[in-house]
Short mmCIF file of C-alpha atoms in Angstrom, two decimals:
data_model
loop_
_atom_site.label_atom_id
_atom_site.label_comp_id
_atom_site.label_asym_id
_atom_site.label_seq_id
_atom_site.Cartn_x
_atom_site.Cartn_y
_atom_site.Cartn_z
CA MET A 17 34.35 -137.32 19.78
CA THR A 18 37.57 -137.67 21.79
CA SER A 19 37.75 -139.90 24.86
CA TRP A 20 40.26 -137.62 26.61
CA ASP A 21 39.64 -134.69 28.93
CA LEU A 22 40.89 -131.85 26.74
CA GLN A 23 40.36 -129.18 29.39
CA LYS A 24 43.57 -130.28 31.12
CA PHE A 25 45.47 -129.21 27.98
CA LYS A 26 43.99 -125.72 27.62
CA GLY A 27 46.08 -122.86 28.92
CA VAL A 28 49.73 -121.89 29.37
CA PHE A 29 52.45 -124.54 29.15
CA VAL A 30 56.08 -123.78 29.92
CA ALA A 31 58.51 -125.37 27.51
CA MET A 32 60.82 -126.72 30.20
CA TYR A 33 64.51 -125.79 30.07
CA SER A 34 67.41 -128.18 30.45
CA ALA A 35 68.96 -128.50 33.90
CA TYR A 36 72.65 -129.50 34.05
CA ASP A 37 75.26 -129.54 36.81
CA VAL A 38 78.55 -127.66 36.59
CA SER A 39 80.00 -130.48 34.47
CA GLY A 40 77.18 -130.31 31.94
CA GLU A 41 75.52 -133.52 33.07
CA ILE A 42 71.80 -133.88 33.85
CA SER A 43 71.12 -132.82 37.42
CA VAL A 44 68.03 -134.53 38.82
CA ASN A 45 67.95 -132.15 41.78
CA ARG A 46 68.04 -129.11 39.49
CA VAL A 47 65.39 -130.61 37.23
CA LYS A 48 63.10 -131.07 40.21
CA LYS A 49 63.78 -127.59 41.59
CA LEU A 50 63.00 -126.00 38.24
CA ALA A 51 59.80 -128.02 37.84
CA ASN A 52 58.68 -126.98 41.31
CA TYR A 53 59.40 -123.34 40.45
CA TYR A 54 56.50 -123.46 37.98
CA VAL A 55 53.93 -125.23 40.17
CA ASP A 56 52.62 -122.08 41.82
CA SER A 57 53.05 -119.79 38.83
CA GLY A 58 49.59 -120.46 37.43
CA VAL A 59 50.65 -122.45 34.37
CA LYS A 60 48.61 -125.47 33.26
CA GLY A 61 51.61 -127.68 32.66
CA LEU A 62 55.04 -128.41 31.22
CA TYR A 63 56.23 -129.42 27.77
CA VAL A 64 59.30 -131.58 28.40
CA GLY A 65 62.21 -132.39 26.08
CA GLY A 66 61.40 -129.99 23.26
CA SER A 67 63.48 -127.17 21.78
CA SER A 68 63.84 -125.27 25.08
CA GLY A 69 64.66 -128.49 26.91
CA GLU A 70 67.42 -129.34 24.41
CA GLY A 71 65.97 -132.81 23.95
CA ILE A 72 67.54 -133.18 20.50
CA LEU A 73 70.98 -132.56 22.07
CA GLN A 74 70.53 -135.23 24.75
CA SER A 75 70.84 -139.00 24.71
CA SER A 76 67.76 -141.18 25.19
CA ASP A 77 68.91 -142.11 28.67
CA GLU A 78 69.30 -138.43 29.60
CA ARG A 79 65.85 -137.60 28.30
CA LYS A 80 64.35 -140.47 30.26
CA LYS A 81 66.13 -139.31 33.38
CA VAL A 82 64.71 -135.79 33.03
CA LEU A 83 61.16 -137.02 32.45
CA GLU A 84 61.29 -139.42 35.37
CA ALA A 85 62.44 -136.63 37.69
CA ILE A 86 59.67 -134.31 36.55
CA MET A 87 56.95 -136.92 36.88
CA GLU A 88 58.17 -137.90 40.32
CA GLU A 89 58.22 -134.29 41.49
CA VAL A 90 55.25 -132.53 39.84
CA GLY A 91 53.45 -135.13 37.72
CA SER A 92 50.42 -135.11 40.01
CA GLN A 93 50.19 -131.30 40.03
CA LEU A 94 50.71 -130.25 36.41
CA THR A 95 49.71 -131.58 32.99
CA ILE A 96 52.84 -133.06 31.43
CA ILE A 97 53.41 -133.35 27.69
CA ALA A 98 56.54 -135.28 26.74
CA HIS A 99 58.30 -134.48 23.49
CA THR A 100 59.51 -137.87 22.24
CA GLY A 101 60.79 -136.93 18.79
CA ALA A 102 64.30 -138.01 17.84
CA ASN A 103 66.22 -138.40 14.62
CA SER A 104 65.41 -142.12 14.34
CA THR A 105 61.91 -143.52 14.52
CA ARG A 106 63.17 -146.42 16.65
CA GLU A 107 64.48 -144.01 19.31
CA SER A 108 61.30 -141.95 19.15
CA LYS A 109 59.15 -145.04 19.78
CA GLU A 110 61.36 -146.05 22.68
CA LEU A 111 60.94 -142.60 24.24
CA ALA A 112 57.18 -142.69 23.67
CA ILE A 113 56.84 -146.07 25.38
CA HIS A 114 58.95 -144.82 28.28
CA ALA A 115 56.82 -141.67 28.56
CA GLU A 116 53.67 -143.76 28.88
CA LYS A 117 55.28 -145.87 31.61
CA CYS A 118 56.11 -142.65 33.45
CA GLY A 119 52.46 -141.62 33.39
CA VAL A 120 52.59 -138.47 31.23
CA ASP A 121 49.37 -136.96 29.93
CA ALA A 122 50.36 -136.85 26.23
CA ILE A 123 53.27 -137.26 23.86
CA SER A 124 54.37 -134.96 21.06
CA SER A 125 56.94 -134.93 18.30
CA VAL A 126 58.59 -132.91 15.55
CA PRO A 127 59.40 -134.59 12.24
CA ALA A 128 62.88 -136.13 12.24
CA ILE A 129 65.48 -133.48 11.44
CA TYR A 130 68.56 -133.34 9.15
CA TYR A 131 67.19 -135.43 6.28
CA ARG A 132 64.72 -133.70 4.01
CA LEU A 133 61.85 -136.12 4.37
CA SER A 134 58.80 -136.77 2.24
CA GLU A 135 55.30 -136.48 3.68
CA GLN A 136 55.07 -140.25 3.63
CA SER A 137 58.24 -140.51 5.77
CA VAL A 138 57.03 -137.97 8.32
CA GLU A 139 53.60 -139.58 8.48
CA ARG A 140 55.16 -142.99 9.12
CA HIS A 141 57.52 -141.50 11.74
CA TRP A 142 54.61 -139.98 13.68
CA GLN A 143 52.39 -143.03 13.19
CA GLU A 144 54.94 -145.36 14.74
CA MET A 145 54.91 -143.27 17.91
CA ILE A 146 51.12 -143.00 17.91
CA ASP A 147 50.71 -146.77 17.58
CA ALA A 148 53.35 -147.50 20.24
CA THR A 149 51.26 -146.18 23.13
CA SER A 150 47.67 -145.56 24.25
CA LEU A 151 48.45 -141.89 24.89
CA PRO A 152 47.08 -138.89 23.01
CA PHE A 153 49.50 -137.38 20.50
CA ILE A 154 50.21 -133.72 19.73
CA ILE A 155 51.89 -132.81 16.45
CA TYR A 156 54.80 -130.38 16.80
CA ASN A 157 55.02 -128.18 13.71
CA ILE A 158 58.12 -125.97 13.61
CA PRO A 159 59.17 -125.67 9.96
CA GLN A 160 61.78 -122.96 10.55
CA THR A 161 63.98 -125.50 12.40
CA THR A 162 62.96 -128.85 10.93
CA GLY A 163 62.75 -127.73 7.31
CA PHE A 164 59.45 -129.62 6.94
CA GLN A 165 56.31 -127.76 5.87
CA LEU A 166 53.24 -129.53 7.23
CA THR A 167 50.61 -129.43 4.50
CA GLN A 168 46.90 -129.29 5.20
CA PRO A 169 46.24 -132.66 3.48
CA LEU A 170 48.75 -134.48 5.72
CA PHE A 171 47.48 -132.58 8.74
CA LYS A 172 43.90 -133.64 7.96
CA ARG A 173 44.92 -137.29 7.74
CA MET A 174 46.71 -137.13 11.06
CA ALA A 175 43.97 -135.11 12.80
CA ALA A 176 41.32 -137.64 11.72
CA GLN A 177 42.75 -140.15 14.18
CA GLU A 178 41.23 -140.26 17.66
CA LYS A 179 44.63 -140.31 19.37
CA VAL A 180 45.80 -137.16 17.60
CA ILE A 181 44.30 -134.46 19.79
CA GLY A 182 46.27 -131.36 18.88
CA ILE A 183 49.09 -129.45 17.25
CA LYS A 184 51.79 -127.21 18.65
CA MET A 185 51.87 -124.61 15.91
CA SER A 186 55.27 -122.89 16.02
CA GLY A 187 55.11 -121.61 12.46
CA GLU A 188 54.91 -117.84 12.17
CA SER A 189 51.55 -117.51 10.40
CA VAL A 190 48.43 -117.00 12.51
CA TYR A 191 46.46 -117.61 9.30
CA GLU A 192 47.96 -121.09 9.07
CA LEU A 193 47.19 -121.61 12.76
CA GLN A 194 43.56 -120.66 12.10
CA GLN A 195 43.43 -123.05 9.15
CA PHE A 196 44.66 -125.95 11.27
CA LYS A 197 41.88 -125.22 13.75
CA ALA A 198 39.27 -124.86 10.99
CA ASN A 199 40.27 -128.08 9.23
CA ALA A 200 40.31 -130.22 12.38
CA GLY A 201 37.23 -128.91 14.18
CA LYS A 202 36.45 -127.18 17.45
CA GLU A 203 37.52 -130.01 19.74
CA PHE A 204 40.99 -130.28 18.21
CA LEU A 205 43.59 -128.51 20.31
CA VAL A 206 45.83 -125.85 18.79
CA PHE A 207 48.72 -124.52 20.85
CA ASN A 208 50.29 -121.22 19.83
CA GLY A 209 54.06 -121.59 19.48
CA PRO A 210 55.63 -118.18 18.78
CA ASP A 211 55.66 -116.43 22.17
CA GLU A 212 55.63 -112.98 20.63
CA GLN A 213 52.22 -113.62 19.03
CA PHE A 214 50.47 -115.43 21.90
CA LEU A 215 47.58 -112.99 21.81
CA GLY A 216 47.29 -113.19 18.00
CA GLY A 217 47.20 -116.97 18.20
CA ARG A 218 44.54 -116.97 20.89
CA ILE A 219 42.38 -114.51 18.92
CA MET A 220 42.66 -116.74 15.86
CA GLY A 221 41.56 -119.87 17.72
CA ALA A 222 44.48 -121.29 19.74
CA ASP A 223 43.42 -123.05 22.94
CA GLY A 224 46.57 -122.01 24.77
CA GLY A 225 50.28 -121.78 24.22
CA ILE A 226 53.54 -123.61 24.69
CA GLY A 227 56.63 -121.43 24.86
CA GLY A 228 60.24 -121.14 25.92
CA THR A 229 60.30 -117.56 27.15
CA TYR A 230 57.33 -118.40 29.37
CA GLY A 231 59.95 -119.97 31.64
CA VAL A 232 61.28 -116.61 32.88
CA MET A 233 57.91 -114.87 33.02
CA PRO A 234 55.14 -117.47 33.37
CA GLU A 235 53.01 -115.07 35.42
CA LEU A 236 52.95 -112.57 32.55
CA PHE A 237 51.69 -115.15 30.06
CA CYS A 238 49.10 -116.43 32.55
CA GLN A 239 47.86 -112.88 33.02
CA LEU A 240 47.86 -112.34 29.27
CA ASP A 241 45.74 -115.47 28.85
CA SER A 242 43.42 -114.27 31.62
CA TYR A 243 42.95 -110.88 29.93
CA PHE A 244 42.05 -112.66 26.68
CA GLN A 245 39.54 -114.97 28.35
CA LYS A 246 37.88 -111.97 30.03
CA GLY A 247 37.66 -110.08 26.76
CA MET A 248 40.07 -107.40 28.02
CA ILE A 249 41.77 -107.01 24.64
CA LYS A 250 43.29 -103.58 25.16
CA GLU A 251 44.92 -104.74 28.38
CA ALA A 252 46.03 -107.93 26.64
CA GLN A 253 47.55 -106.00 23.77
CA ALA A 254 49.49 -103.75 26.13
CA LEU A 255 50.83 -106.75 28.06
CA GLN A 256 51.78 -108.56 24.84
CA GLU A 257 53.72 -105.46 23.79
CA LYS A 258 55.55 -105.47 27.13
CA ILE A 259 56.31 -109.17 26.78
CA ASN A 260 57.58 -108.59 23.25
CA SER A 261 59.98 -105.89 24.41
CA ILE A 262 61.40 -108.43 26.87
CA ILE A 263 61.65 -111.13 24.19
CA THR A 264 63.44 -108.71 21.83
CA ARG A 265 66.06 -108.12 24.48
CA LEU A 266 66.40 -111.84 25.26
CA LEU A 267 67.00 -112.47 21.54
CA SER A 268 69.83 -109.94 21.49
CA TYR A 269 72.15 -112.26 23.45
CA PRO A 270 74.31 -115.03 21.90
CA SER A 271 71.60 -117.59 22.62
CA LEU A 272 68.03 -117.21 23.81
CA TYR A 273 68.23 -120.27 26.05
CA GLY A 274 71.51 -119.10 27.53
CA ALA A 275 69.88 -115.76 28.44
CA CYS A 276 66.80 -117.41 29.95
CA LYS A 277 68.88 -119.83 32.00
CA ALA A 278 71.07 -116.95 33.20
CA ILE A 279 67.99 -115.05 34.40
CA LEU A 280 66.89 -118.09 36.36
CA SER A 281 70.39 -118.27 37.87
CA ILE A 282 70.04 -114.63 39.01
CA ARG A 283 66.88 -115.74 40.83
CA GLY A 284 68.70 -118.63 42.51
CA ILE A 285 67.41 -121.34 40.19
CA GLU A 286 70.58 -122.95 38.79
CA THR A 287 70.19 -124.91 35.56
CA GLY A 288 73.71 -124.75 34.15
CA GLU A 289 74.77 -123.54 30.72
CA PRO A 290 73.00 -124.67 27.57
CA ARG A 291 74.69 -127.54 25.81
CA LEU A 292 76.94 -126.68 22.88
CA PRO A 293 76.51 -125.80 20.08
CA LEU A 294 74.00 -123.55 21.93
CA LEU A 295 76.12 -120.75 23.33
CA PRO A 296 76.42 -119.75 26.98
CA ILE A 297 76.10 -116.16 28.15
CA GLU A 298 79.32 -114.15 28.19
CA GLU A 299 80.57 -112.53 31.39
CA SER A 300 80.04 -109.07 29.95
CA HIS A 301 76.29 -109.71 29.61
CA TRP A 302 75.50 -110.47 33.26
CA ASP A 303 75.00 -106.87 34.36
CA ASP A 304 72.58 -106.26 31.51
CA LEU A 305 70.70 -109.43 32.34
CA LYS A 306 70.36 -108.38 35.98
CA VAL A 307 68.72 -105.17 34.79
CA LEU A 308 66.40 -107.14 32.50
CA ASN A 309 65.53 -109.57 35.27
CA LYS A 310 64.60 -106.69 37.56
CA GLU A 311 62.32 -105.30 34.84
CA ILE A 312 60.64 -108.67 34.39
CA GLU A 313 60.11 -109.08 38.12
CA GLU A 314 58.67 -105.57 38.39
CA SER A 315 56.24 -106.38 35.56
CA ILE A 316 55.19 -109.56 37.34
CA THR A 317 54.58 -107.62 40.55
CA LEU A 318 52.53 -105.09 38.62
CA VAL A 319 50.20 -107.67 37.00
CA LYS A 320 49.73 -109.44 40.29
CA GLY A 321 48.38 -106.12 41.66
#
């Protein structure tokens, strides 16, 4: 039986984007403006410093700066999950301790990247963060980028701990998602990761989702979640198909994050270019993106009725 209120973690979480100034440095003002943009969108919270937030491309000081700005601005209004994973366990622990001082609701982490690590190494990496704070911990499983396949035996050992309350399942198999839920029990939180299968994840037991493309269409994902909860599966399927057509177009640009940040710029929310090696949007793509943004905004208007 967990001692945490798990309801605050159930629903739609935007994987927060980076927010830089024109020189490519962290802009506290832009971070705060972006965080505020999501407050009234209906989302449950923000996942900070993950893939969409470019946490792995930022220094520890930059990541701390971003988290502090978000907590100061919207920490009392949204549930905040801080991704504290870094290449070194020492840095990850430091970020976890800082996150607790900031007052976040939970911490989360990928396995360390670059080195091909054993299960024992990954388990130790996560455990050091878990033991460093009193916060609940959410495993971040994304094998297609980390190269680490989370096995069910390791997952069961991690999930048996009271502090480990959930998993962000960004692998592409809804069967595997269902198995994580089955092996950990009903109270254990499973977040769907792949945005294009949000509905499939929810049907197979996910308690909500954390996603990057949510950031340009949070209202669509909130409506999709609402359709699911009301048992309106045909409507949910149709909306997921619409969302997927948008995602397919976003993926056609040089970088997904560049495209998403450009769409926000079109709406007056400036977040700068993604940090290299993530590519920015080319000048020739802006007209297409304006058309896509209009389509997204029309879809949002439609679901709002």
